[in-house]
Short mmCIF file of C-alpha atoms and ligand atoms in Angstrom, two decimals:
data_model
loop_
_atom_site.label_atom_id
_atom_site.label_comp_id
_atom_site.label_asym_id
_atom_site.label_seq_id
_atom_site.Cartn_x
_atom_site.Cartn_y
_atom_site.Cartn_z
CA MET A 1 -27.15 -3.89 3.18
CA GLU A 2 -26.57 -2.81 -0.03
CA TYR A 3 -23.55 -3.69 -1.70
CA ARG A 4 -22.61 -4.61 -5.06
CA ILE A 5 -20.14 -7.83 -5.79
CA ALA A 6 -19.45 -9.90 -8.65
CA ASP A 7 -20.72 -12.90 -6.89
CA ARG A 8 -22.50 -14.44 -3.35
CA GLY A 9 -21.89 -17.55 -4.11
CA LEU A 10 -18.26 -17.08 -4.59
CA ALA A 11 -18.15 -16.44 -0.69
CA PRO A 12 -16.64 -20.36 0.41
CA SER A 13 -13.33 -19.39 -0.69
CA GLY A 14 -12.48 -15.56 0.15
CA GLU A 15 -13.68 -17.25 3.95
CA LYS A 16 -11.02 -19.82 3.28
CA LYS A 17 -8.68 -17.31 2.58
CA ILE A 18 -9.42 -15.04 5.52
CA ARG A 19 -9.34 -18.01 8.03
CA TRP A 20 -6.08 -18.51 6.96
CA ALA A 21 -5.02 -14.95 6.78
CA LYS A 22 -5.89 -13.99 10.30
CA GLN A 23 -3.96 -17.22 11.84
CA TYR A 24 -0.93 -15.40 11.33
CA MET A 25 -2.13 -11.90 12.30
CA PRO A 26 -1.49 -11.90 15.51
CA VAL A 27 -1.28 -7.68 16.50
CA LEU A 28 -5.33 -8.06 15.42
CA ARG A 29 -6.34 -11.18 17.76
CA PHE A 30 -4.73 -8.76 20.22
CA LEU A 31 -6.45 -5.97 20.06
CA GLU A 32 -9.84 -7.84 18.80
CA ASN A 33 -9.89 -9.63 22.77
CA ARG A 34 -9.00 -6.25 23.94
CA TYR A 35 -11.83 -4.05 23.07
CA GLY A 36 -14.22 -6.56 21.83
CA ALA A 37 -15.80 -6.51 25.31
CA ALA A 38 -16.23 -2.81 24.61
CA ARG A 39 -16.97 -2.45 21.57
CA PRO A 40 -15.59 1.37 21.17
CA LEU A 41 -16.62 1.81 17.50
CA GLU A 42 -20.57 1.52 18.05
CA GLY A 43 -22.65 3.98 16.94
CA THR A 44 -19.51 5.45 14.18
CA VAL A 45 -20.21 4.15 10.36
CA ILE A 46 -17.23 3.69 8.49
CA SER A 47 -16.39 3.83 4.94
CA ALA A 48 -13.18 2.21 3.32
CA CYS A 49 -10.96 2.59 0.05
CA LEU A 50 -8.24 -0.65 0.57
CA HIS A 51 -7.19 -2.92 -1.12
CA LEU A 52 -9.58 -6.10 -0.84
CA GLU A 53 -7.93 -9.25 0.48
CA ALA A 54 -7.93 -11.49 3.08
CA LYS A 55 -5.99 -9.94 5.45
CA THR A 56 -8.39 -6.00 4.19
CA ALA A 57 -11.19 -8.32 4.55
CA CYS A 58 -9.76 -9.30 8.91
CA LEU A 59 -9.22 -5.68 9.66
CA LEU A 60 -12.56 -4.63 7.96
CA ILE A 61 -14.74 -7.30 9.57
CA LEU A 62 -12.29 -6.33 13.34
CA LEU A 63 -14.31 -3.32 13.08
CA LYS A 64 -17.52 -4.66 12.72
CA GLU A 65 -17.55 -6.64 15.46
CA LEU A 66 -16.21 -3.26 17.50
CA GLY A 67 -20.11 -1.94 16.45
CA ALA A 68 -19.24 0.23 13.45
CA VAL A 69 -21.24 0.00 10.29
CA VAL A 70 -18.64 -0.40 7.18
CA VAL A 71 -18.85 0.25 3.97
CA ALA A 72 -16.01 -0.22 2.11
CA ALA A 73 -14.41 0.06 -2.24
CA GLY A 74 -11.99 -1.64 -3.95
CA SER A 75 -9.02 0.39 -3.91
CA ASN A 76 -7.61 -1.11 -7.50
CA PRO A 77 -9.08 -3.00 -10.16
CA LEU A 78 -6.72 -6.06 -10.21
CA SER A 79 -6.53 -6.07 -6.17
CA THR A 80 -9.63 -7.07 -5.98
CA GLN A 81 -10.37 -10.43 -5.63
CA ASP A 82 -14.04 -11.39 -5.63
CA ASP A 83 -14.67 -14.54 -3.60
CA ILE A 84 -12.64 -11.93 -0.92
CA CYS A 85 -15.85 -9.37 -1.62
CA ALA A 86 -18.13 -11.89 -1.16
CA ALA A 87 -16.88 -13.13 2.16
CA LEU A 88 -17.54 -9.62 3.20
CA VAL A 89 -21.08 -9.51 2.16
CA GLU A 90 -21.98 -12.64 3.89
CA ASN A 91 -20.38 -11.16 6.94
CA GLY A 92 -22.18 -7.63 7.18
CA VAL A 93 -19.24 -5.90 5.50
CA ALA A 94 -21.05 -4.16 2.33
CA VAL A 95 -19.24 -3.78 -0.57
CA PHE A 96 -18.86 -2.17 -4.10
CA SER A 97 -16.12 -2.99 -5.79
CA ARG A 98 -15.50 -6.00 -8.30
CA HIS A 99 -11.99 -7.70 -9.87
CA GLY A 100 -11.01 -5.80 -13.52
CA MET A 101 -13.86 -2.50 -12.80
CA THR A 102 -13.24 -0.07 -15.18
CA VAL A 103 -12.05 3.59 -13.83
CA GLU A 104 -15.86 4.57 -14.51
CA GLU A 105 -16.73 1.48 -12.21
CA TYR A 106 -14.28 2.18 -9.40
CA PHE A 107 -15.17 6.22 -9.40
CA GLU A 108 -19.20 5.25 -8.73
CA ASN A 109 -18.32 2.28 -6.07
CA VAL A 110 -16.09 5.23 -4.43
CA ARG A 111 -19.53 7.49 -4.53
CA SER A 112 -21.13 4.70 -3.58
CA ALA A 113 -18.99 3.52 -0.61
CA LEU A 114 -19.20 7.11 0.82
CA ALA A 115 -23.28 7.64 -0.21
CA VAL A 116 -23.85 6.02 3.57
CA GLY A 117 -22.33 9.22 5.20
CA PRO A 118 -19.57 7.83 6.58
CA ASN A 119 -18.49 9.03 10.49
CA ILE A 120 -14.82 7.76 10.09
CA ILE A 121 -12.58 7.22 6.24
CA VAL A 122 -9.51 4.44 6.07
CA ASP A 123 -8.30 5.28 3.07
CA ASP A 124 -5.31 3.28 0.94
CA GLY A 125 -4.65 7.01 -1.81
CA ALA A 126 -6.84 9.11 -0.58
CA ASP A 127 -10.02 8.86 -3.42
CA LEU A 128 -12.24 9.31 -0.56
CA VAL A 129 -10.63 12.00 1.11
CA ALA A 130 -10.53 13.62 -2.37
CA THR A 131 -14.12 12.86 -3.58
CA VAL A 132 -15.62 13.30 -0.37
CA HIS A 133 -13.98 17.38 -1.10
CA THR A 134 -15.11 17.73 -4.31
CA GLU A 135 -17.82 15.76 -5.49
CA MET A 136 -19.79 15.24 -1.61
CA LYS A 137 -19.18 18.27 0.51
CA HIS A 138 -22.46 17.68 2.28
CA LEU A 139 -20.90 14.86 4.00
CA LEU A 140 -18.10 17.63 5.14
CA PRO A 141 -19.79 17.81 8.60
CA GLY A 142 -20.49 14.61 9.45
CA ILE A 143 -17.12 13.72 9.49
CA ARG A 144 -15.32 13.16 12.28
CA GLY A 145 -11.28 12.20 10.68
CA GLY A 146 -10.61 9.46 8.81
CA SER A 147 -7.14 7.79 8.51
CA GLU A 148 -4.21 6.91 5.57
CA GLU A 149 -2.57 3.88 4.86
CA THR A 150 -0.03 4.73 1.84
CA THR A 151 3.06 7.36 1.00
CA SER A 152 0.34 8.45 -2.38
CA GLY A 153 -2.18 8.63 -0.20
CA VAL A 154 -0.46 11.20 2.72
CA LYS A 155 0.66 13.04 -0.31
CA ARG A 156 -2.52 14.31 -1.73
CA LEU A 157 -3.30 14.93 1.71
CA LYS A 158 -0.58 17.37 2.88
CA SER A 159 -0.76 19.21 -0.76
CA MET A 160 -4.63 19.80 0.80
CA ALA A 161 -4.29 20.33 3.53
CA ALA A 162 -1.43 23.10 2.37
CA GLU A 163 -4.10 24.71 0.01
CA GLY A 164 -6.37 25.02 3.09
CA ILE A 165 -9.30 22.52 2.29
CA LEU A 166 -8.71 19.28 4.21
CA ALA A 167 -12.09 19.74 5.76
CA PHE A 168 -11.67 16.59 8.77
CA PRO A 169 -8.21 15.30 11.00
CA MET A 170 -6.96 12.59 9.38
CA ILE A 171 -4.12 10.55 10.74
CA SER A 172 -1.39 9.04 8.63
CA VAL A 173 -0.74 5.83 9.05
CA ASN A 174 2.14 5.48 6.59
CA ASP A 175 4.46 7.88 8.32
CA ALA A 176 4.19 5.44 11.30
CA HIS A 177 7.46 3.78 12.59
CA SER A 178 5.51 0.53 12.81
CA LYS A 179 4.24 1.19 8.98
CA TYR A 180 6.94 1.86 6.58
CA LEU A 181 10.08 0.58 8.49
CA PHE A 182 8.48 -2.86 7.69
CA ASP A 183 4.64 -2.65 5.12
CA ASN A 184 7.34 -0.30 3.22
CA ARG A 185 10.86 -1.80 2.97
CA TYR A 186 10.18 -5.43 4.29
CA GLY A 187 6.33 -6.39 2.33
CA THR A 188 7.36 -4.43 -0.86
CA GLY A 189 10.78 -6.01 -1.08
CA GLN A 190 9.43 -9.28 -1.01
CA SER A 191 5.43 -8.79 -2.58
CA VAL A 192 6.99 -7.76 -5.18
CA MET A 193 9.37 -10.24 -6.40
CA ASP A 194 6.61 -12.73 -5.53
CA GLY A 195 4.43 -10.91 -8.02
CA LEU A 196 7.33 -10.20 -11.11
CA LEU A 197 8.25 -14.35 -9.71
CA ARG A 198 4.67 -15.63 -9.62
CA THR A 199 3.37 -14.13 -12.91
CA THR A 200 7.06 -14.76 -15.53
CA ASN A 201 8.91 -17.51 -14.12
CA MET A 202 11.94 -15.24 -14.66
CA LEU A 203 15.11 -16.07 -12.77
CA VAL A 204 16.30 -13.33 -11.47
CA ALA A 205 19.72 -14.00 -11.03
CA GLY A 206 22.35 -12.41 -12.99
CA LYS A 207 19.56 -10.33 -13.96
CA THR A 208 20.31 -6.38 -14.45
CA VAL A 209 17.19 -5.07 -12.55
CA VAL A 210 16.27 -1.16 -12.32
CA ILE A 211 14.87 0.60 -9.40
CA ALA A 212 13.37 3.40 -9.39
CA GLY A 213 13.01 5.41 -6.71
CA TYR A 214 14.88 4.60 -3.39
CA GLY A 215 12.74 5.39 -1.38
CA TRP A 216 11.57 3.25 2.35
CA CYS A 217 9.89 0.26 -0.96
CA GLY A 218 13.03 1.14 -3.22
CA ARG A 219 15.53 0.15 0.07
CA GLY A 220 13.46 -3.66 0.46
CA VAL A 221 12.99 -4.15 -3.68
CA ALA A 222 16.48 -3.50 -3.88
CA MET A 223 17.70 -5.45 -1.24
CA ARG A 224 16.31 -8.47 -2.12
CA ALA A 225 16.60 -8.48 -5.79
CA SER A 226 20.22 -8.21 -5.16
CA ALA A 227 19.62 -10.61 -2.36
CA MET A 228 18.39 -13.33 -5.32
CA GLY A 229 21.25 -12.36 -7.25
CA ALA A 230 20.72 -9.76 -8.77
CA ARG A 231 22.67 -6.46 -10.92
CA VAL A 232 21.33 -3.76 -9.48
CA ILE A 233 20.64 -0.28 -10.56
CA VAL A 234 18.92 2.57 -8.61
CA THR A 235 17.75 5.66 -9.73
CA GLU A 236 16.85 8.97 -7.66
CA LEU A 237 16.01 12.67 -8.04
CA ASP A 238 17.75 12.98 -3.66
CA PRO A 239 21.36 13.03 -3.34
CA HIS A 240 21.00 11.33 -0.05
CA ARG A 241 19.38 8.73 -1.39
CA ALA A 242 21.50 8.38 -4.63
CA PHE A 243 24.37 7.93 -2.07
CA GLU A 244 22.87 5.76 0.46
CA ALA A 245 22.07 3.72 -2.43
CA LEU A 246 25.91 3.72 -3.46
CA MET A 247 26.79 2.72 -0.01
CA ASP A 248 24.74 -0.39 -0.11
CA GLY A 249 26.21 -1.93 -2.46
CA TYR A 250 24.44 -0.70 -5.74
CA GLU A 251 25.43 1.02 -8.58
CA VAL A 252 23.11 4.41 -9.68
CA ALA A 253 22.69 5.45 -13.10
CA ASN A 254 19.72 7.80 -14.54
CA MET A 255 17.28 6.40 -15.84
CA ALA A 256 18.56 7.69 -19.36
CA GLU A 257 22.47 4.98 -18.95
CA ALA A 258 20.01 2.20 -16.94
CA ALA A 259 17.01 1.93 -19.64
CA PRO A 260 19.73 0.18 -22.86
CA ARG A 261 21.48 -2.27 -19.68
CA GLY A 262 18.29 -3.18 -17.53
CA ASP A 263 16.83 -6.42 -18.11
CA ILE A 264 13.80 -6.01 -15.42
CA PHE A 265 12.75 -2.31 -14.52
CA LEU A 266 10.72 -1.12 -11.27
CA THR A 267 9.28 1.91 -10.52
CA LEU A 268 8.58 2.67 -6.45
CA THR A 269 8.86 6.60 -6.32
CA GLY A 270 5.57 7.68 -5.89
CA ASN A 271 5.90 10.29 -9.49
CA THR A 272 4.67 10.49 -13.01
CA LYS A 273 5.97 9.01 -15.94
CA VAL A 274 8.95 7.74 -15.02
CA ILE A 275 9.59 5.24 -17.07
CA ARG A 276 8.84 6.78 -21.22
CA ARG A 277 9.16 7.19 -24.43
CA GLU A 278 12.71 8.40 -24.16
CA HIS A 279 13.72 5.05 -22.12
CA PHE A 280 11.84 2.05 -24.02
CA GLU A 281 13.01 3.65 -27.04
CA VAL A 282 16.40 2.28 -26.33
CA MET A 283 16.09 -1.29 -23.87
CA LYS A 284 15.83 -4.69 -24.72
CA ASP A 285 14.25 -7.03 -26.74
CA GLY A 286 12.68 -8.96 -23.19
CA ALA A 287 12.99 -6.15 -21.44
CA VAL A 288 10.22 -6.63 -17.96
CA LEU A 289 8.40 -3.49 -16.51
CA GLY A 290 6.61 -3.60 -13.42
CA ASN A 291 5.51 -0.85 -11.09
CA ALA A 292 4.48 -0.92 -7.33
CA GLY A 293 3.96 3.09 -6.42
CA HIS A 294 0.65 3.25 -5.61
CA PHE A 295 -1.01 5.14 -8.63
CA ASP A 296 -0.46 3.02 -12.09
CA VAL A 297 1.31 6.78 -13.42
CA GLU A 298 4.76 5.96 -12.90
CA ILE A 299 5.15 4.33 -16.34
CA CYS A 300 3.75 5.61 -19.24
CA LYS A 301 1.29 3.27 -20.56
CA PRO A 302 0.36 5.48 -23.61
CA ASP A 303 3.63 6.21 -25.25
CA LEU A 304 4.35 2.43 -24.61
CA GLY A 305 1.19 2.30 -25.99
CA GLU A 306 1.83 5.09 -29.07
CA LEU A 307 5.85 3.00 -29.79
CA SER A 308 4.05 -0.89 -30.61
CA LEU A 309 2.30 -2.47 -33.72
CA SER A 310 0.01 -4.22 -31.73
CA VAL A 311 -0.06 -5.27 -27.80
CA GLU A 312 -1.47 -9.07 -26.71
CA GLU A 313 -2.11 -11.09 -22.89
CA SER A 314 1.73 -13.82 -23.29
CA ARG A 315 0.64 -14.91 -19.84
CA PRO A 316 -2.04 -13.90 -17.08
CA GLY A 317 -0.66 -11.14 -15.16
CA VAL A 318 1.56 -9.91 -18.54
CA GLN A 319 1.10 -7.61 -21.78
CA THR A 320 3.67 -7.74 -24.14
CA TYR A 321 4.13 -4.73 -26.42
CA SER A 322 5.43 -5.65 -29.73
CA MET A 323 7.36 -2.29 -30.95
CA ASN A 324 7.37 -0.78 -34.47
CA ASP A 325 11.09 -1.86 -34.80
CA GLY A 326 10.75 -5.36 -33.43
CA ARG A 327 11.39 -5.99 -29.68
CA ARG A 328 8.48 -7.28 -27.03
CA ILE A 329 8.45 -4.98 -23.64
CA HIS A 330 6.40 -6.72 -21.34
CA LEU A 331 4.41 -4.68 -18.50
CA LEU A 332 3.51 -6.55 -15.68
CA GLY A 333 -0.50 -6.03 -13.83
CA GLU A 334 -1.29 -3.46 -16.56
CA GLY A 335 1.56 -0.63 -14.64
CA ARG A 336 -1.11 -1.27 -11.45
CA LEU A 337 0.81 -2.41 -8.29
CA VAL A 338 2.45 -5.19 -9.03
CA ASN A 339 2.58 -6.92 -6.22
CA LEU A 340 -0.82 -6.28 -6.01
CA ALA A 341 -2.13 -6.90 -9.10
CA CYS A 342 -0.05 -9.69 -9.74
CA GLY A 343 0.18 -11.43 -6.10
CA ASP A 344 -1.61 -11.64 -2.82
CA GLY A 345 0.16 -7.92 -1.82
CA HIS A 346 2.65 -7.66 1.76
CA PRO A 347 2.83 -10.90 3.83
CA ILE A 348 0.19 -11.98 6.25
CA GLU A 349 2.41 -10.92 9.61
CA ILE A 350 3.48 -7.13 8.08
CA MET A 351 0.21 -5.94 6.92
CA ASP A 352 -1.11 -7.52 10.80
CA LEU A 353 0.78 -3.96 12.33
CA SER A 354 -0.44 -1.64 9.07
CA PHE A 355 -3.63 -3.12 9.78
CA ALA A 356 -3.66 -2.49 13.96
CA LEU A 357 -2.56 0.51 13.40
CA GLN A 358 -5.02 1.54 11.29
CA LEU A 359 -7.68 -0.22 13.39
CA GLU A 360 -6.53 1.94 16.73
CA SER A 361 -6.98 5.08 14.61
CA ALA A 362 -10.22 4.44 14.28
CA VAL A 363 -10.73 3.16 18.01
CA TYR A 364 -8.80 6.43 18.36
CA LEU A 365 -10.83 9.14 16.09
CA ALA A 366 -14.10 7.91 17.43
CA LYS A 367 -12.77 8.90 21.05
CA ASN A 368 -11.73 11.72 20.80
CA THR A 369 -12.16 15.52 18.55
CA LEU A 370 -9.43 16.58 16.45
CA LYS A 371 -9.14 19.28 15.03
CA PRO A 372 -8.93 19.29 10.76
CA GLY A 373 -5.18 18.69 9.17
CA LEU A 374 -2.43 16.16 8.93
CA TYR A 375 -1.49 14.30 12.27
CA ASP A 376 0.81 11.93 13.08
CA VAL A 377 -0.58 8.12 14.95
CA PRO A 378 -0.13 8.91 18.63
CA ALA A 379 2.90 7.80 20.22
CA GLU A 380 1.58 5.38 21.82
CA ILE A 381 -0.71 3.55 19.56
CA ASP A 382 2.88 3.09 17.51
CA ARG A 383 4.97 1.99 20.32
CA ALA A 384 1.80 -0.04 21.08
CA VAL A 385 1.47 -1.85 17.82
CA MET A 386 5.16 -3.09 18.08
CA GLU A 387 5.48 -3.91 21.52
CA ALA A 388 2.57 -6.27 20.80
CA LYS A 389 4.22 -7.89 17.90
CA LEU A 390 7.06 -8.34 19.90
CA ALA A 391 4.84 -10.06 22.85
CA SER A 392 3.70 -12.40 20.36
CA LEU A 393 7.13 -13.85 19.40
CA GLY A 394 7.63 -14.58 22.75
CA ILE A 395 10.33 -11.61 22.79
CA SER A 396 10.58 -9.23 25.57
CA LEU A 397 12.55 -6.19 26.34
CA ASP A 398 14.75 -4.81 28.14
CA GLY A 399 13.75 -1.63 30.55
CA MET A 400 15.67 1.13 31.81
CA THR A 401 17.06 0.66 35.87
CA PRO A 402 17.15 3.80 37.88
CA GLU A 403 20.14 4.29 37.59
CA GLN A 404 20.40 4.76 33.54
CA GLU A 405 17.16 7.19 34.15
CA ALA A 406 19.09 9.47 35.92
CA TYR A 407 22.21 9.03 33.42
CA MET A 408 20.04 9.37 30.34
CA LYS A 409 18.99 13.00 32.62
CA SER A 410 21.53 14.03 33.40
CA TRP A 411 23.86 16.68 31.44
CA VAL A 412 27.16 15.78 34.05
CA GLU A 413 29.16 13.06 33.72
P1 NAI B 501 9.06 7.62 -0.58
O1 NAI B 501 8.85 8.83 0.03
O2 NAI B 501 10.73 6.76 0.26
O3 NAI B 501 9.95 7.08 -1.40
C1 NAI B 501 10.00 7.30 -2.95
C2 NAI B 501 11.41 7.65 -3.13
O4 NAI B 501 11.45 8.28 -5.24
C3 NAI B 501 12.29 9.31 -3.34
O5 NAI B 501 13.17 9.23 -1.88
C4 NAI B 501 12.24 9.66 -4.08
O6 NAI B 501 13.51 10.83 -4.62
C5 NAI B 501 12.56 9.24 -5.16
N1 NAI B 501 11.96 9.17 -6.60
C6 NAI B 501 10.94 10.18 -7.05
N2 NAI B 501 10.21 10.90 -8.45
C7 NAI B 501 11.37 9.89 -8.48
C8 NAI B 501 12.12 9.74 -10.43
N3 NAI B 501 11.45 10.39 -11.17
N4 NAI B 501 12.84 8.80 -10.38
C9 NAI B 501 13.63 8.10 -9.79
N5 NAI B 501 13.35 8.87 -8.07
C10 NAI B 501 12.35 9.41 -8.40
O7 NAI B 501 8.52 6.74 -1.06
P2 NAI B 501 7.14 5.12 -0.18
O8 NAI B 501 7.55 5.46 0.85
O9 NAI B 501 8.96 4.10 -0.63
O10 NAI B 501 6.49 4.69 -1.44
C11 NAI B 501 6.84 4.96 -2.54
C12 NAI B 501 5.33 4.52 -3.72
O11 NAI B 501 4.82 3.69 -3.24
C13 NAI B 501 4.35 5.62 -3.51
O12 NAI B 501 3.40 5.10 -4.04
C14 NAI B 501 4.24 4.30 -1.73
O13 NAI B 501 2.41 4.76 -1.55
C15 NAI B 501 3.68 3.39 -3.00
N6 NAI B 501 3.62 2.21 -2.02
C16 NAI B 501 3.35 1.04 -2.24
C17 NAI B 501 3.74 0.02 -1.83
C18 NAI B 501 2.88 -1.23 -2.00
O14 NAI B 501 2.73 -2.29 -1.49
N7 NAI B 501 3.29 -1.99 -3.56
C19 NAI B 501 3.49 -0.81 -0.43
C20 NAI B 501 3.49 1.46 0.55
C21 NAI B 501 3.75 2.74 -0.48
#
């Protein structure tokens, strides 16, 4: 098995983290019991590009235990944990990643994860899919399909499908109810605050927190920041979402208005250069900036660099830009996903749901032949994942009585 990681000797620490995560992943354990004997992925080769931390490791190991050959690249240099990579290799998953890898190494690792010739792709951000369509087209005939984890990846896949170039079926795990309602909202809500607090040791109560983007992620972070006592200002492009933020009790403003007022800025838009030169120019001394959108382009780092005299790491995970006029602006996690670059990512129980959808999607793709295009997670899988979660909590649902069923189908009062 070929692999490229920092240090295989770190495996014991990674194994401990994986054991801890697995005990809080009842839905994955349920699927392990359901599929374990049948090994539905026997003979399948899976290339994955994911944040390589303990919860993802539980998914990758289970995919292997269900019969697949699994090769993984890390989807972000700062979210890759070297001890997890080592433990994955010990468990027979080939890994190409290391914490702090350069952009060149990152793409080399993506290519190495693909070189095995996958039948199924498990992507987070669509870099595997993009690379196979641009640089490694010879692999296309062998690919049955794949699944995509995040909003920004799905956005890229939609563009590829609209241009008619998406050559195989991709399932949008992100758009499943069991994903975006919980992962994007509650997962990001908690873990972004966790990353911010761990890295800065700052008080949130009484601060003005500016949230750019009131989508699923932004709603979650606004809710948690507000619950901790922050005054929240939301910036948006979309009038309905802006009004929703107002109805939820937040102030809504544009970034030019919010920039001089904010103490903490968090971007969650999936867009580029949301905070840029004209905003940095008017920020307070000591403003803290974090991004939780998938790519590190939401806070314009080149503009920040041009406006500053020097940059230093003032705390682990905090880059302090000293501006020409003496102000300091602190950037968390180099502008990469703050919850993963400065923390452990989403809570375990949340990723249990998202990864159950990833696993079910892989099994579905191994069993079914689909035409090229972008697909939703089949509704029965989405529902089954939620039911398994509720069952693990001992919560049961009502069923309809025959009278209720007839009533719901009828148009006569
Ligand atoms: P969404 O599409 O529900 O929301 C994004 C919102 O940002 C939209 O309401 C849009 O109108 C707004 N927006 C776009 N450009 C803007 C701008 N220049 N200024 C202000 N608002 C703007 O997307 P979702 O699901 O909330 O995801 C947002 C980003 O977070 C994506 O990049 C996604 O991949 C990423 N993500 C990150 C996670 C994490 O762990 N940090 C977890 C899940 C998603």
